[in-house]
mmCIF file of C-alpha atoms in Angstrom:
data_model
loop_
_atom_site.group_PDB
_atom_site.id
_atom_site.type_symbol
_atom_site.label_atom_id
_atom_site.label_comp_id
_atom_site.label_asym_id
_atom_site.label_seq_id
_atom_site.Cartn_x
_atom_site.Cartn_y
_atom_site.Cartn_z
ATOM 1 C CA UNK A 1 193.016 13.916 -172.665
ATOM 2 C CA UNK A 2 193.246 10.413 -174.018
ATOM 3 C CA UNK A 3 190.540 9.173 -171.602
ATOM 4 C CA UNK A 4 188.074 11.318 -173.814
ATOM 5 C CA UNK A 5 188.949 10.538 -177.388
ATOM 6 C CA UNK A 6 185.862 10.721 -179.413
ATOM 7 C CA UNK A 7 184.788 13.660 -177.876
ATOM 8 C CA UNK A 8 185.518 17.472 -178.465
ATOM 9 C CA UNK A 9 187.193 18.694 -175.470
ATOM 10 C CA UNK A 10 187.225 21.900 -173.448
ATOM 11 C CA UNK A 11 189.882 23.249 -171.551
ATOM 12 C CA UNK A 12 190.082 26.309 -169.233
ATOM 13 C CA UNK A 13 192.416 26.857 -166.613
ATOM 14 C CA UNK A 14 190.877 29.018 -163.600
ATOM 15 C CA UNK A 15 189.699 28.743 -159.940
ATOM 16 C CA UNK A 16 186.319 28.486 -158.092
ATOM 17 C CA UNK A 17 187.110 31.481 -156.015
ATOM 18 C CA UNK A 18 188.077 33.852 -159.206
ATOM 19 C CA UNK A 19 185.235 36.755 -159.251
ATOM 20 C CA UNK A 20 184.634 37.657 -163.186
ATOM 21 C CA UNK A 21 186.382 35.637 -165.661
ATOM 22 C CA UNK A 22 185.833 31.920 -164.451
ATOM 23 C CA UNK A 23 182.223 31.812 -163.794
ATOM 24 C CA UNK A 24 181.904 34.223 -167.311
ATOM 25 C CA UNK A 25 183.550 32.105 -169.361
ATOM 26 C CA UNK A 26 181.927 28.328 -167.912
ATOM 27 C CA UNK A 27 178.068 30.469 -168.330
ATOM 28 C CA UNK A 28 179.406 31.109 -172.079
ATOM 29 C CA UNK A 29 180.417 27.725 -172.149
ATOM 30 C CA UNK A 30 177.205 26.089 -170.716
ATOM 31 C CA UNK A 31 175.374 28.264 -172.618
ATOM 32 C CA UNK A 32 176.789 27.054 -176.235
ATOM 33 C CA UNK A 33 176.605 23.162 -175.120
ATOM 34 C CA UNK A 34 172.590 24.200 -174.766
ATOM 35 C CA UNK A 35 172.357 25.525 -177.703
ATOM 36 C CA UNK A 36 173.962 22.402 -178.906
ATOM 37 C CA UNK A 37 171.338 20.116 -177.508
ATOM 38 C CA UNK A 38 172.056 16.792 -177.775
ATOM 39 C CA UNK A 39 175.190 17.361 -179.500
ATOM 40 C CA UNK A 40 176.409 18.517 -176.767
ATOM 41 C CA UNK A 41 177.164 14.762 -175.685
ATOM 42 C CA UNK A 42 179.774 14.753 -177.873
ATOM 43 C CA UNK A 43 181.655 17.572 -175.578
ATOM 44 C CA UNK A 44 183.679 17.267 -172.718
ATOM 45 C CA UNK A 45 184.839 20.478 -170.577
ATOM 46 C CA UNK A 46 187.626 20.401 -168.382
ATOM 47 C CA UNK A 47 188.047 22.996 -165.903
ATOM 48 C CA UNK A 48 192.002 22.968 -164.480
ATOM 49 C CA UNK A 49 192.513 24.579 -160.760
ATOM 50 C CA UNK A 50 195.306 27.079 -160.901
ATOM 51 C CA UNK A 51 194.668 27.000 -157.006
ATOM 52 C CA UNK A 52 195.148 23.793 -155.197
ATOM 53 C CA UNK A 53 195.647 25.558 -152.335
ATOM 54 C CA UNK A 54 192.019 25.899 -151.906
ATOM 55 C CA UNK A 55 190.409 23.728 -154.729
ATOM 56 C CA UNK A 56 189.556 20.725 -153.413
ATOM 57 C CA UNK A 57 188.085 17.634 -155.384
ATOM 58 C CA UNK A 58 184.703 18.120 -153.643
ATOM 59 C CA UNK A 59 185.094 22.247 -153.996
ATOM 60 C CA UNK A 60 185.388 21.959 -158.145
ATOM 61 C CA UNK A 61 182.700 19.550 -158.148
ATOM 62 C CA UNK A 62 180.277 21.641 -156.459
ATOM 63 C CA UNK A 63 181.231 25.035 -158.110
ATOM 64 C CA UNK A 64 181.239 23.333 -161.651
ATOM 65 C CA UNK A 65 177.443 21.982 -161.118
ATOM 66 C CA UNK A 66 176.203 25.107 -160.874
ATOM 67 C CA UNK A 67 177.074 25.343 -164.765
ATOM 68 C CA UNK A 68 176.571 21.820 -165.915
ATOM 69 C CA UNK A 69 176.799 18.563 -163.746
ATOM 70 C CA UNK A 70 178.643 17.259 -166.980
ATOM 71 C CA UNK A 71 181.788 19.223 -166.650
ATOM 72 C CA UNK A 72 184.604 18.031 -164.985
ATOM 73 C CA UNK A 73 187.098 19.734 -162.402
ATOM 74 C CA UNK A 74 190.709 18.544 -162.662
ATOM 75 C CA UNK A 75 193.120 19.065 -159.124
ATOM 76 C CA UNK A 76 196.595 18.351 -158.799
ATOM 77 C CA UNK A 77 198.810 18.911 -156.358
ATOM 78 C CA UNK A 78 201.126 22.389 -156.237
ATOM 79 C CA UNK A 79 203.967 20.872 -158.782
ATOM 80 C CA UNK A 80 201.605 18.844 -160.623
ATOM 81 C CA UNK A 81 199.716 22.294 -161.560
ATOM 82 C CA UNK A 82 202.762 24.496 -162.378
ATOM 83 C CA UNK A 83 203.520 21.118 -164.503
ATOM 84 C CA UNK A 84 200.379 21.133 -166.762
ATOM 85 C CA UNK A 85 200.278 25.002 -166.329
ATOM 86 C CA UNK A 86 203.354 25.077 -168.117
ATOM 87 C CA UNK A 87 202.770 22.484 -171.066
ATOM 88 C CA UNK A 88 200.618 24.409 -171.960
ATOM 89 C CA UNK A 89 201.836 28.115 -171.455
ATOM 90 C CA UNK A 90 199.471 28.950 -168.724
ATOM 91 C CA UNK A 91 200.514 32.324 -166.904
ATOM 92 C CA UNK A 92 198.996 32.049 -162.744
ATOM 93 C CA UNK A 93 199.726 33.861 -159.431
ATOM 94 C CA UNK A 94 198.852 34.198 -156.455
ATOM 95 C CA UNK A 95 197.592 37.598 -155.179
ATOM 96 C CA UNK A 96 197.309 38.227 -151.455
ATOM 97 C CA UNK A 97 194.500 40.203 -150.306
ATOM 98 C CA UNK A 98 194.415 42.751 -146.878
ATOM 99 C CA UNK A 99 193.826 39.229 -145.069
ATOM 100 C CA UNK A 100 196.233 36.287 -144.401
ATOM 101 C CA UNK A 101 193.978 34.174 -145.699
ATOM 102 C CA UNK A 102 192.207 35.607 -148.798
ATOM 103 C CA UNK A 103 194.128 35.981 -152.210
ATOM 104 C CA UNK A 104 193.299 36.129 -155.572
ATOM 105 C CA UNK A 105 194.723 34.016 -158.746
ATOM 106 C CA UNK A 106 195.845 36.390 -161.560
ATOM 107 C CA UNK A 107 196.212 33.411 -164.805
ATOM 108 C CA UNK A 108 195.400 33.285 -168.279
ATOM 109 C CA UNK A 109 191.879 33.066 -169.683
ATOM 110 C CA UNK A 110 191.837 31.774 -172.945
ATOM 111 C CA UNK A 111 190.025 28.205 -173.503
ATOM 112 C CA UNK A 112 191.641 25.515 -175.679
ATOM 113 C CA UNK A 113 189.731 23.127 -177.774
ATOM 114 C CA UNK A 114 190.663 19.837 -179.135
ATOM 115 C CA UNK A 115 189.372 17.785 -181.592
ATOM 116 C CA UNK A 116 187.583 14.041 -181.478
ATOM 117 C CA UNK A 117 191.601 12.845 -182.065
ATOM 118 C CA UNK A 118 192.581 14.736 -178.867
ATOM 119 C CA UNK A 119 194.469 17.171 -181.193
ATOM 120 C CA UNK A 120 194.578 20.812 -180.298
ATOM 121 C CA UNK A 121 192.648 22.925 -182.593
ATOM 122 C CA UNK A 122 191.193 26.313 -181.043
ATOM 123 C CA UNK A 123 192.245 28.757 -178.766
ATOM 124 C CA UNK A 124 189.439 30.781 -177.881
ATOM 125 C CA UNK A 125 190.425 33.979 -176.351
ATOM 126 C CA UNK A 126 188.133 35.505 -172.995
ATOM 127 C CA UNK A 127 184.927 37.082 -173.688
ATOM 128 C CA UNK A 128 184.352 35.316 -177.075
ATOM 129 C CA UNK A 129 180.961 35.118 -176.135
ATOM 130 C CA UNK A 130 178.367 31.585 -176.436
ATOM 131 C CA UNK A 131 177.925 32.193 -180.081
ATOM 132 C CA UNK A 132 181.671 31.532 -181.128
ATOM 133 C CA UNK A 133 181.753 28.735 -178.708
ATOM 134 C CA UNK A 134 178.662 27.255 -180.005
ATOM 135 C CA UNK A 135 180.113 27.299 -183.448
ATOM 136 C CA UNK A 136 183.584 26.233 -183.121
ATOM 137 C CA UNK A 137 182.143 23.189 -180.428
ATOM 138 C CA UNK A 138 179.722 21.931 -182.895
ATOM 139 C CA UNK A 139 182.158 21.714 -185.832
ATOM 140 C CA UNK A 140 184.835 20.620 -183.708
ATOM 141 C CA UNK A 141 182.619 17.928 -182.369
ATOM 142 C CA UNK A 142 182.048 16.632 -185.780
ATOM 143 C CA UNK A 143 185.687 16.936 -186.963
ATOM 144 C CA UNK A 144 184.741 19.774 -189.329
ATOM 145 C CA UNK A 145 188.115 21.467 -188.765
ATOM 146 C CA UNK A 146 189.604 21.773 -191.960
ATOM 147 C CA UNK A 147 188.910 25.029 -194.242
ATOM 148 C CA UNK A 148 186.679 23.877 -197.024
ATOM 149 C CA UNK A 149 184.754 27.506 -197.618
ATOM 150 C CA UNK A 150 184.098 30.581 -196.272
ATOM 151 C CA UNK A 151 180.593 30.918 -194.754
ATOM 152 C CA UNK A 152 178.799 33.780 -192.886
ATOM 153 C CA UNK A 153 177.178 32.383 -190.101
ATOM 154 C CA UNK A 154 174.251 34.206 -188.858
ATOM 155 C CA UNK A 155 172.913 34.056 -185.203
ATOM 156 C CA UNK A 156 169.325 35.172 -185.215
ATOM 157 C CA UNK A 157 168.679 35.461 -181.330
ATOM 158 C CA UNK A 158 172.329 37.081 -180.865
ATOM 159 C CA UNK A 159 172.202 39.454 -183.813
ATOM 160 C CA UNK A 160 175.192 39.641 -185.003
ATOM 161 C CA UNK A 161 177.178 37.664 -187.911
ATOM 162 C CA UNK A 162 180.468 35.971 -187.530
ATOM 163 C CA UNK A 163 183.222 34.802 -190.213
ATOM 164 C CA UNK A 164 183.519 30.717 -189.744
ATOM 165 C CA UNK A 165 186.074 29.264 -192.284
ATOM 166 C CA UNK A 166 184.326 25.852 -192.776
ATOM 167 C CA UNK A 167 181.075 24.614 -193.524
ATOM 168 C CA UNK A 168 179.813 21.940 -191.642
ATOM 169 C CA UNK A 169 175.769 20.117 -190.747
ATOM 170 C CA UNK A 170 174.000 23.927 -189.668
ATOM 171 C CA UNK A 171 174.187 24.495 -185.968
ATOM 172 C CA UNK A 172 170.473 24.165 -184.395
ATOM 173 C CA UNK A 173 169.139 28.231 -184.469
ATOM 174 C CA UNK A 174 172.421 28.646 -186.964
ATOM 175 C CA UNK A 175 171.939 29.577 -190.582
ATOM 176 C CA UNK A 176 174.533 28.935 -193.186
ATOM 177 C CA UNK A 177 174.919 30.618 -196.364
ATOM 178 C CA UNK A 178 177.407 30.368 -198.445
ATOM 179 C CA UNK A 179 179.533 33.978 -199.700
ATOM 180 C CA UNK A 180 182.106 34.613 -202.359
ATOM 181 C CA UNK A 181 184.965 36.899 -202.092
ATOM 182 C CA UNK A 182 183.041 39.648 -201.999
ATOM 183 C CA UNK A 183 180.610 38.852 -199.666
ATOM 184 C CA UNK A 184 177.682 38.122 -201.894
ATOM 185 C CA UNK A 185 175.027 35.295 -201.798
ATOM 186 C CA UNK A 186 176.168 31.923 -203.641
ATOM 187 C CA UNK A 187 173.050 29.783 -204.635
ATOM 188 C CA UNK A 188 173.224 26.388 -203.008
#
């Protein structure tokens, strides 16, 4: 992580092969760094193989462009990966299939998030959807991590309205307003 200080970073642990969660979660992902436009510079992802076994350098590379030719597959050998796995409390295992040589990777979905500092800040849990990405990447990105007010953020194209606890430079398509306790309007 220390060769991307100054940058928010992204990381989920999967594999190219997985048939749901992987390639749901980098499409939310992908989709929140375009709705961060150029901000999205300032955001690394780093996708983890929980299957070295068949996740080659040149495998990741490949599968990962298909969501953005910015993110960045990470391989290590068997030990290496129940190493890093483990730091950071990453569940995986292997699941044969009816052949020899098909099998499945049941692991843990969430995505962590760290800070321009390389601290850890988020853990987003599956399904959060490109919304809550987009939000907690673009005040992440900009070091607005702290809780400094309660806001209701409001995505017009998604909808829906989602409790952010810090206020930070509005998120392009994003509208801030600011709420008291009671959920009510405070002028700006």
């Amino acid at each position: 992580l220390a060769d991307f200080k100054g940058k928010a970073v992204v990381l989920f642990f999967g594999y190219t092969h997985c048939p749901d969660i992987c390639p749901a979660t980098m499409v939310e992902i992908a989709a929140a760094l375009q709705k961060l436009d150029k901000d999205a510079a300032r955001v690394q992802v780093l996708f983890v193989t929980v299957d070295p076994e068949r996740d080659t350098p040149e495998r990741l590379a490949q599968y990962l462009s298909a969501f953005s030719p910015a993110f960045l597959g990470l391989y290590g050998d068997p030990q290496s990966t129940r190493d890093i796995a483990s730091e950071f409390k990453i569940v995986y295992q292997k699941q044969m299939m009816n052949s020899p040589d098909h099998h499945t990777m049941d692991h843990s979905s969430g995505t962590y998030i760290f800070d321009l500092k390389g601290k850890l800040r988020l853990y987003v849990s599956n399904g959060a959807g490109r919304d809550v990405f987009g939000f907690d990447l673009f005040l992440t990105s900009f070091g607005q991590t702290e809780c400094t007010a309660l806001a209701t953020v409001n995505y017009p194209d998604a909808g829906f309205e989602t409790i952010a606890k810090t206020v930070g430079r509005p998120l392009p398509g994003v509208e801030l307003k600011i709420v008291d306790e009671q959920g009510r309007a405070v002028p700006q």
